[in-house]
GROMACS .gro file of N, CA, C and O in nm:
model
  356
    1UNK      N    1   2.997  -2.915  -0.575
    1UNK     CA    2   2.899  -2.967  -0.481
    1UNK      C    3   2.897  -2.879  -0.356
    1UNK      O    4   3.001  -2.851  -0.296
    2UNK      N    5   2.769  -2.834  -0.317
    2UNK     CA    6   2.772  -2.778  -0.160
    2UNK      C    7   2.724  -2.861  -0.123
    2UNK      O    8   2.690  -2.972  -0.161
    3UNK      N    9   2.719  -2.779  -0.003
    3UNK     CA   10   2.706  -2.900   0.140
    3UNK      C   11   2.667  -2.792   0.242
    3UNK      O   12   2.708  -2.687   0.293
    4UNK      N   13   2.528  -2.908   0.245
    4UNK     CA   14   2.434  -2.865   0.368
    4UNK      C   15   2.408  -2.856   0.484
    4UNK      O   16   2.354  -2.954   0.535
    5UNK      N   17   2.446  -2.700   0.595
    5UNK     CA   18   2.442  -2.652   0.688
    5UNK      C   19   2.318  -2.718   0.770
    5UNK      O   20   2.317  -2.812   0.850
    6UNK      N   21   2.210  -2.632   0.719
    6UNK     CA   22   2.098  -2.640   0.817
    6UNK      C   23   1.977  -2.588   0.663
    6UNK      O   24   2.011  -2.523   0.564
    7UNK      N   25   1.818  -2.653   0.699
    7UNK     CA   26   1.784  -2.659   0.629
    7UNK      C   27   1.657  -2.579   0.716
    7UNK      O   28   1.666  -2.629   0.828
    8UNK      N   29   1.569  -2.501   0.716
    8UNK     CA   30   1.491  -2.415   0.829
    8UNK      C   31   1.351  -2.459   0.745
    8UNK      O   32   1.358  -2.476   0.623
    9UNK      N   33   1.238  -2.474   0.811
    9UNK     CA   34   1.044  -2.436   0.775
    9UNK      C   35   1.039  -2.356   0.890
    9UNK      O   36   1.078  -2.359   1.007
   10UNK      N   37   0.992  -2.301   0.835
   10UNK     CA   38   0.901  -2.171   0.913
   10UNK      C   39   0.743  -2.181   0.822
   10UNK      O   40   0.691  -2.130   0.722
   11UNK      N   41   0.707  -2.290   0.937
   11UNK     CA   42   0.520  -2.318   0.929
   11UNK      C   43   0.481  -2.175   0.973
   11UNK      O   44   0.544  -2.116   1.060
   12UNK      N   45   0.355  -2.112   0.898
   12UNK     CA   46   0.301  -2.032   0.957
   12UNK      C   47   0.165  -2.043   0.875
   12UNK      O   48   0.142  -2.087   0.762
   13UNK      N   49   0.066  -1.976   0.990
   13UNK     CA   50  -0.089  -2.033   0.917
   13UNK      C   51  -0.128  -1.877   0.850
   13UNK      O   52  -0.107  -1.758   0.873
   14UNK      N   53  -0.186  -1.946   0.773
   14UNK     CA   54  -0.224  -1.811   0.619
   14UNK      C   55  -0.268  -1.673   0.678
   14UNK      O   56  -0.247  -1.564   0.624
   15UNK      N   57  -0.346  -1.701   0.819
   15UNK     CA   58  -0.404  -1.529   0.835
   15UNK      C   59  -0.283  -1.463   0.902
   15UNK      O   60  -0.284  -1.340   0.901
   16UNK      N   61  -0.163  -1.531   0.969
   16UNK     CA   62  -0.074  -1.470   1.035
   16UNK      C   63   0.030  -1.394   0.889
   16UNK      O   64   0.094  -1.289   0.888
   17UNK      N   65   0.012  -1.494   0.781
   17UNK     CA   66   0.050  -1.425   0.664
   17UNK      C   67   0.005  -1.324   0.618
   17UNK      O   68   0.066  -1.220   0.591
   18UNK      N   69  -0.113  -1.351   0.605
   18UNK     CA   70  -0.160  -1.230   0.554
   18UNK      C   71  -0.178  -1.098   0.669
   18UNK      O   72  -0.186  -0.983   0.625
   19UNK      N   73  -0.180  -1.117   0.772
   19UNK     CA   74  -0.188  -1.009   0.870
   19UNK      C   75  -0.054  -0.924   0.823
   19UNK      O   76  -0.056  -0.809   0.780
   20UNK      N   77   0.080  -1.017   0.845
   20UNK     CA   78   0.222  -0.937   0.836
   20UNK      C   79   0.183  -0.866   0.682
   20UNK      O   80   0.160  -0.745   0.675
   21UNK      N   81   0.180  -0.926   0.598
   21UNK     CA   82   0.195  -0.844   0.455
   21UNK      C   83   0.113  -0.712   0.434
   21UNK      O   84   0.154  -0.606   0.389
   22UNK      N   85  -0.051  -0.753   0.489
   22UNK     CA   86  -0.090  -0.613   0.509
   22UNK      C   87  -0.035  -0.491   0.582
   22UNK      O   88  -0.059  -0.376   0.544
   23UNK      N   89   0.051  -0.525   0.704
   23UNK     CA   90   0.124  -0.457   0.770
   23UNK      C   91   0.208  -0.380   0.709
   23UNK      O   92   0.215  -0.259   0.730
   24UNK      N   93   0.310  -0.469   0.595
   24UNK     CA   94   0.375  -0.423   0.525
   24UNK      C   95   0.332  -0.321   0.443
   24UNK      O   96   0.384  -0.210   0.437
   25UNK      N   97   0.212  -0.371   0.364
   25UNK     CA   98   0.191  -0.262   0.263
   25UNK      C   99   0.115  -0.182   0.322
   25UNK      O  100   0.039  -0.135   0.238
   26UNK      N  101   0.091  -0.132   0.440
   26UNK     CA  102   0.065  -0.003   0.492
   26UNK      C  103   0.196   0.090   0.522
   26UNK      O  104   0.202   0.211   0.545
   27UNK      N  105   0.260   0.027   0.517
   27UNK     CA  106   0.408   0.118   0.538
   27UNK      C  107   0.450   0.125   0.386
   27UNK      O  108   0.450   0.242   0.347
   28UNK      N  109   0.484   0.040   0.295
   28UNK     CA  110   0.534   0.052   0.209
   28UNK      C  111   0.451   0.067   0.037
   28UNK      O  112   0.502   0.069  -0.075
   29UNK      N  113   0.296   0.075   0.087
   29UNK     CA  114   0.217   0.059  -0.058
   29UNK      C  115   0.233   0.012  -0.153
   29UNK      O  116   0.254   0.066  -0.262
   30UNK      N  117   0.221  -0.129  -0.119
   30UNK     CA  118   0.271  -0.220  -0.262
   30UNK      C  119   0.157  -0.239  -0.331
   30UNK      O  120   0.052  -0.258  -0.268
   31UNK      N  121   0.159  -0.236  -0.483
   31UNK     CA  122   0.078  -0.256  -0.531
   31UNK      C  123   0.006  -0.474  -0.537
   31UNK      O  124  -0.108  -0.511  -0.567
   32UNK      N  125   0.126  -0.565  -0.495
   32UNK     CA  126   0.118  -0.691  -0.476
   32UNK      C  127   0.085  -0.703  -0.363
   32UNK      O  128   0.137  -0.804  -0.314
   33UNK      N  129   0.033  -0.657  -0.305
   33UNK     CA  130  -0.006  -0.699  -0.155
   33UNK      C  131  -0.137  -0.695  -0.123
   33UNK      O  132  -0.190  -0.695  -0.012
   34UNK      N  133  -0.184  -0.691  -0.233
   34UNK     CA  134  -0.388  -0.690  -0.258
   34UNK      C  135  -0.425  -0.874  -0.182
   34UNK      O  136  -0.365  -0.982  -0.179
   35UNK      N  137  -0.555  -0.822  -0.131
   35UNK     CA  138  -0.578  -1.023  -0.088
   35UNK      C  139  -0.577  -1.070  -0.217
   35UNK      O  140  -0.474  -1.136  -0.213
   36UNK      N  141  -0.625  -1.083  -0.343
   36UNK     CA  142  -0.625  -1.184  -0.410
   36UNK      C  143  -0.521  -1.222  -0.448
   36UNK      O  144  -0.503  -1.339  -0.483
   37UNK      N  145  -0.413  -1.111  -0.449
   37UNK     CA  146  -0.269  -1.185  -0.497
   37UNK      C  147  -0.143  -1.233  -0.373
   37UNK      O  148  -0.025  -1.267  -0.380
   38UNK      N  149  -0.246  -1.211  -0.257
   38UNK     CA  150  -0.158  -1.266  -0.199
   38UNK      C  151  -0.219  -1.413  -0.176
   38UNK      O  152  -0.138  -1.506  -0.170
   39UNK      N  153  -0.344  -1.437  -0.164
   39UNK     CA  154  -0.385  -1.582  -0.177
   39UNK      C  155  -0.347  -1.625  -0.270
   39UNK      O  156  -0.339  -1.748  -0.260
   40UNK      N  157  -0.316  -1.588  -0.363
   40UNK     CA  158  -0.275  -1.636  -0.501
   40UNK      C  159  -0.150  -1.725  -0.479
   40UNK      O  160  -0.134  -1.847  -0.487
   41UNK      N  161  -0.040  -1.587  -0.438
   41UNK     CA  162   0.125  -1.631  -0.391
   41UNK      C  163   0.102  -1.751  -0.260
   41UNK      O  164   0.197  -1.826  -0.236
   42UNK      N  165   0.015  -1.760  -0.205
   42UNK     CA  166   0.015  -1.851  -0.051
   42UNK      C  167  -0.035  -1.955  -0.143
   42UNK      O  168   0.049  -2.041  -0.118
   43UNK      N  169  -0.118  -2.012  -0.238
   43UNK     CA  170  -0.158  -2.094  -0.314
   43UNK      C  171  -0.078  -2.155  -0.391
   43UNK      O  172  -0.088  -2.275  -0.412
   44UNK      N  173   0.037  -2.063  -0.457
   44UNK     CA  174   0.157  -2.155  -0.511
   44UNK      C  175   0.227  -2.196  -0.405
   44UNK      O  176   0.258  -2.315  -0.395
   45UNK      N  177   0.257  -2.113  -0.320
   45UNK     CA  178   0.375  -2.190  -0.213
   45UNK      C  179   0.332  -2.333  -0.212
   45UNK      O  180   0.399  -2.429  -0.252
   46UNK      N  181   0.187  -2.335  -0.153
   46UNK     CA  182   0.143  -2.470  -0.132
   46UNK      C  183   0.197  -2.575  -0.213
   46UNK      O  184   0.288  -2.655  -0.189
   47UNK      N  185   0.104  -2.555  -0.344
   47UNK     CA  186   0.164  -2.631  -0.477
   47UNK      C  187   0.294  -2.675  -0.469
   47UNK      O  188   0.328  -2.788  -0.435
   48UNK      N  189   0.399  -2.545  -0.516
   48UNK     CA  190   0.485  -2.598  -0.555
   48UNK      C  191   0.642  -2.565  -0.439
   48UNK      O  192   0.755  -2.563  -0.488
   49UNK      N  193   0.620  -2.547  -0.317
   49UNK     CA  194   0.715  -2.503  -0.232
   49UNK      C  195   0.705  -2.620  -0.144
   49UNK      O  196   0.800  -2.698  -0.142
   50UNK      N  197   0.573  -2.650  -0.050
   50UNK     CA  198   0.559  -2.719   0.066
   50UNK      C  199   0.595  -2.912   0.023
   50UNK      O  200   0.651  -2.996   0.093
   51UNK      N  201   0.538  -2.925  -0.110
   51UNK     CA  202   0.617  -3.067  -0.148
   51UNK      C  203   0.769  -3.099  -0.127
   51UNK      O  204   0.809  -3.214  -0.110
   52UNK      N  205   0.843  -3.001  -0.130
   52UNK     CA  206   0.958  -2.996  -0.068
   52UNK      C  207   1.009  -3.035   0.057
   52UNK      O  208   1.125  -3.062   0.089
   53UNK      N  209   0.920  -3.035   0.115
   53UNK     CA  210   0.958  -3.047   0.285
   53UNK      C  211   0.965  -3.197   0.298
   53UNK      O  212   1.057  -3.252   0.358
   54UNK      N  213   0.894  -3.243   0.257
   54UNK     CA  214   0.923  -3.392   0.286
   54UNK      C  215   1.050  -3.464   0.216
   54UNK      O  216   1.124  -3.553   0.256
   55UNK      N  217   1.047  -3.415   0.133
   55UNK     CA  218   1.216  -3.450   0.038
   55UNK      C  219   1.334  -3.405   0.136
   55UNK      O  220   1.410  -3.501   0.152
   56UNK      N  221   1.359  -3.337   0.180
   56UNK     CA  222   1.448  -3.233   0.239
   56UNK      C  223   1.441  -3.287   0.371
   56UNK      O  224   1.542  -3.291   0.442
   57UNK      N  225   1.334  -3.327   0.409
   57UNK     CA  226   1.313  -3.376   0.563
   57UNK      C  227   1.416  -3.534   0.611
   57UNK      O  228   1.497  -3.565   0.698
   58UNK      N  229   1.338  -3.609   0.473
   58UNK     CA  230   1.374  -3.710   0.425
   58UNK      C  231   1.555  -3.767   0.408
   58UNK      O  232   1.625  -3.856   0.457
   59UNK      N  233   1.573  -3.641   0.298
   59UNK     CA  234   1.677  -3.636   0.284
   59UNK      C  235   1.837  -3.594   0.369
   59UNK      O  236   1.954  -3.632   0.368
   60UNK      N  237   1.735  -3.474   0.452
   60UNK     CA  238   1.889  -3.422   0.579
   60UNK      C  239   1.794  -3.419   0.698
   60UNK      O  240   1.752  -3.311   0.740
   61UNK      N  241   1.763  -3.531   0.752
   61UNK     CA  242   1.711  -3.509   0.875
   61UNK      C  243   1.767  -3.445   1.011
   61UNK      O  244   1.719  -3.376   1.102
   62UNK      N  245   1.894  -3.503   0.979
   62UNK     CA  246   1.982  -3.363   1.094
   62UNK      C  247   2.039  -3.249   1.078
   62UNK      O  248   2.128  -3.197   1.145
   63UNK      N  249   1.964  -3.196   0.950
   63UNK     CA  250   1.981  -3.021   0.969
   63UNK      C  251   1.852  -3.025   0.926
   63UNK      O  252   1.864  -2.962   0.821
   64UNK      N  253   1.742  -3.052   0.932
   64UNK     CA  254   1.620  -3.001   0.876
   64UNK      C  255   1.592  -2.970   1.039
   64UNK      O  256   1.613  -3.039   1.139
   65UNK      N  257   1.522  -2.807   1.018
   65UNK     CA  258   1.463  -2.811   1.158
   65UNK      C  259   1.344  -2.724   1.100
   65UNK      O  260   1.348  -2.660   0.994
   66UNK      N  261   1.222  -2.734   1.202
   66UNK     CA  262   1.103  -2.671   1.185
   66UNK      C  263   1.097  -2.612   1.330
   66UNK      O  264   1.114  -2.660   1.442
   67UNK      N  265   1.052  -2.425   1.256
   67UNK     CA  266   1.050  -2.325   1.323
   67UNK      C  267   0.899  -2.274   1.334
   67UNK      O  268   0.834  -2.306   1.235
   68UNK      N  269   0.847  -2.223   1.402
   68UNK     CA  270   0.707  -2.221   1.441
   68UNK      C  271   0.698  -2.018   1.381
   68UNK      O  272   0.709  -1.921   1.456
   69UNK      N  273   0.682  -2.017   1.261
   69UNK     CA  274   0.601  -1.876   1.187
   69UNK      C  275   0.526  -1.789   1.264
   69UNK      O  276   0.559  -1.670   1.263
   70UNK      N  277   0.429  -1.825   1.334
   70UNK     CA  278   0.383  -1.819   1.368
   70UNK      C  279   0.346  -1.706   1.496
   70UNK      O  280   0.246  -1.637   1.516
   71UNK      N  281   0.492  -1.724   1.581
   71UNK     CA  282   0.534  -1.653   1.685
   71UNK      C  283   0.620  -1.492   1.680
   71UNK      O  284   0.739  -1.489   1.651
   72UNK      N  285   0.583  -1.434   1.694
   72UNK     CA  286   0.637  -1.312   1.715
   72UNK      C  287   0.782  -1.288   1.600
   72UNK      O  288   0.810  -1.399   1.556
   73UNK      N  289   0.833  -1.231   1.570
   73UNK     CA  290   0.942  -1.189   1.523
   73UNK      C  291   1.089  -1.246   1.550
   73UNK      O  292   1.174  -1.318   1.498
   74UNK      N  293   1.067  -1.175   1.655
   74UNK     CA  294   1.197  -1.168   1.778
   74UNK      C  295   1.194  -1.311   1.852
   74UNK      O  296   1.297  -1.339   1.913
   75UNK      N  297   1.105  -1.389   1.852
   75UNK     CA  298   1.099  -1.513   1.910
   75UNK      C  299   1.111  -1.599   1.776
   75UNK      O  300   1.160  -1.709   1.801
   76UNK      N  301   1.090  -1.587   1.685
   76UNK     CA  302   1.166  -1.645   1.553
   76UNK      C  303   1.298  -1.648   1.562
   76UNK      O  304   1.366  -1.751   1.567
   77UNK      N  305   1.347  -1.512   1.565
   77UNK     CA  306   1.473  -1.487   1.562
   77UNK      C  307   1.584  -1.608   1.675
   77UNK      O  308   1.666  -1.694   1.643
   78UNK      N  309   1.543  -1.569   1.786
   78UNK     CA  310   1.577  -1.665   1.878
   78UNK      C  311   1.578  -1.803   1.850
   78UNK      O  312   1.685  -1.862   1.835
   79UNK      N  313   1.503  -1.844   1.843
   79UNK     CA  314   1.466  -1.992   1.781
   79UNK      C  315   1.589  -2.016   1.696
   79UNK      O  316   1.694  -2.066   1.735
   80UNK      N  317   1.563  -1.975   1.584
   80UNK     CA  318   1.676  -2.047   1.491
   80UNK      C  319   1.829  -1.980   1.519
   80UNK      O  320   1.910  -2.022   1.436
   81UNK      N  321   1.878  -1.900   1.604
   81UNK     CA  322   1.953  -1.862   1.640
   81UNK      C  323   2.034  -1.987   1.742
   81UNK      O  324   2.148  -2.032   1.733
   82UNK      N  325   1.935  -2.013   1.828
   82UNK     CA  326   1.992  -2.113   1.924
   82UNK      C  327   1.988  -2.231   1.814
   82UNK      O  328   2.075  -2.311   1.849
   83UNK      N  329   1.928  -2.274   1.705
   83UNK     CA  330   1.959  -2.428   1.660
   83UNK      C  331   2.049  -2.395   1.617
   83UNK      O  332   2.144  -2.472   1.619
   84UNK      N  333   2.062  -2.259   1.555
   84UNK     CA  334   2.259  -2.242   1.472
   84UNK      C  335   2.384  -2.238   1.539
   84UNK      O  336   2.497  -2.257   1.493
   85UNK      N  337   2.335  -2.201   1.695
   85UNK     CA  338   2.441  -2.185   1.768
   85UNK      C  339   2.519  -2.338   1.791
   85UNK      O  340   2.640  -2.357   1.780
   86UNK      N  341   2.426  -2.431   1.824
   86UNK     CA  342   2.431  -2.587   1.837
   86UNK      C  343   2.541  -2.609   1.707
   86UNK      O  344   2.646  -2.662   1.744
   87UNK      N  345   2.535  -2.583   1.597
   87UNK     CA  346   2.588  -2.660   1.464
   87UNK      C  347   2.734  -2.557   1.512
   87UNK      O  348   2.832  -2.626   1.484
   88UNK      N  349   2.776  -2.436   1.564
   88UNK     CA  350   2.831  -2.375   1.536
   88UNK      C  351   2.969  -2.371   1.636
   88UNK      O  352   3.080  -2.350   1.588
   89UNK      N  353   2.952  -2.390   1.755
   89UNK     CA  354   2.994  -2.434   1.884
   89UNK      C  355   3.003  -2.510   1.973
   89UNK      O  356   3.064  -2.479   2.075
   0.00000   0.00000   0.00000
């Protein structure tokens, strides 16, 4: 049996997704990083990833935390840095 630390969402809205990935595959030329397959991949998450959150929410409400995607990188970083620091010290 493990045992659960901290449980993280990182909401982020689809064009901020798709903005980063195109980013990516200008540096790295992926052939999966076309829009239709990335709507595709953002379309399963939906399906079969985001039903999760409420189970998980449900289930460890004091390590489930929601992180805002959304924001910069480095202000991600921060974010869940300080909720880990809390569990850690």
């Amino acid at each position: 049996k493990k045992n659960i630390s901290h449980i993280f969402e990182l909401f982020i809205d689809y064009e901020k997704i798709y903005e980063r990935i195109q980013s990516r595959s200008s540096k790295e030329n992926r052939d999966d990083d076309k829009e239709g397959i990335i709507k595709k991949r953002f379309e399963k998450y939906q399906e079969e990833t985001e039903p999760l959150y409420d189970y998980f929410r449900k289930k460890f409400p004091n390590y489930y935390h929601k992180v805002d995607g959304n924001q910069d990188i480095q202000k991600i970083t921060e974010d869940i840095t300080k909720i880990a620091e809390k569990w850690v010290f």
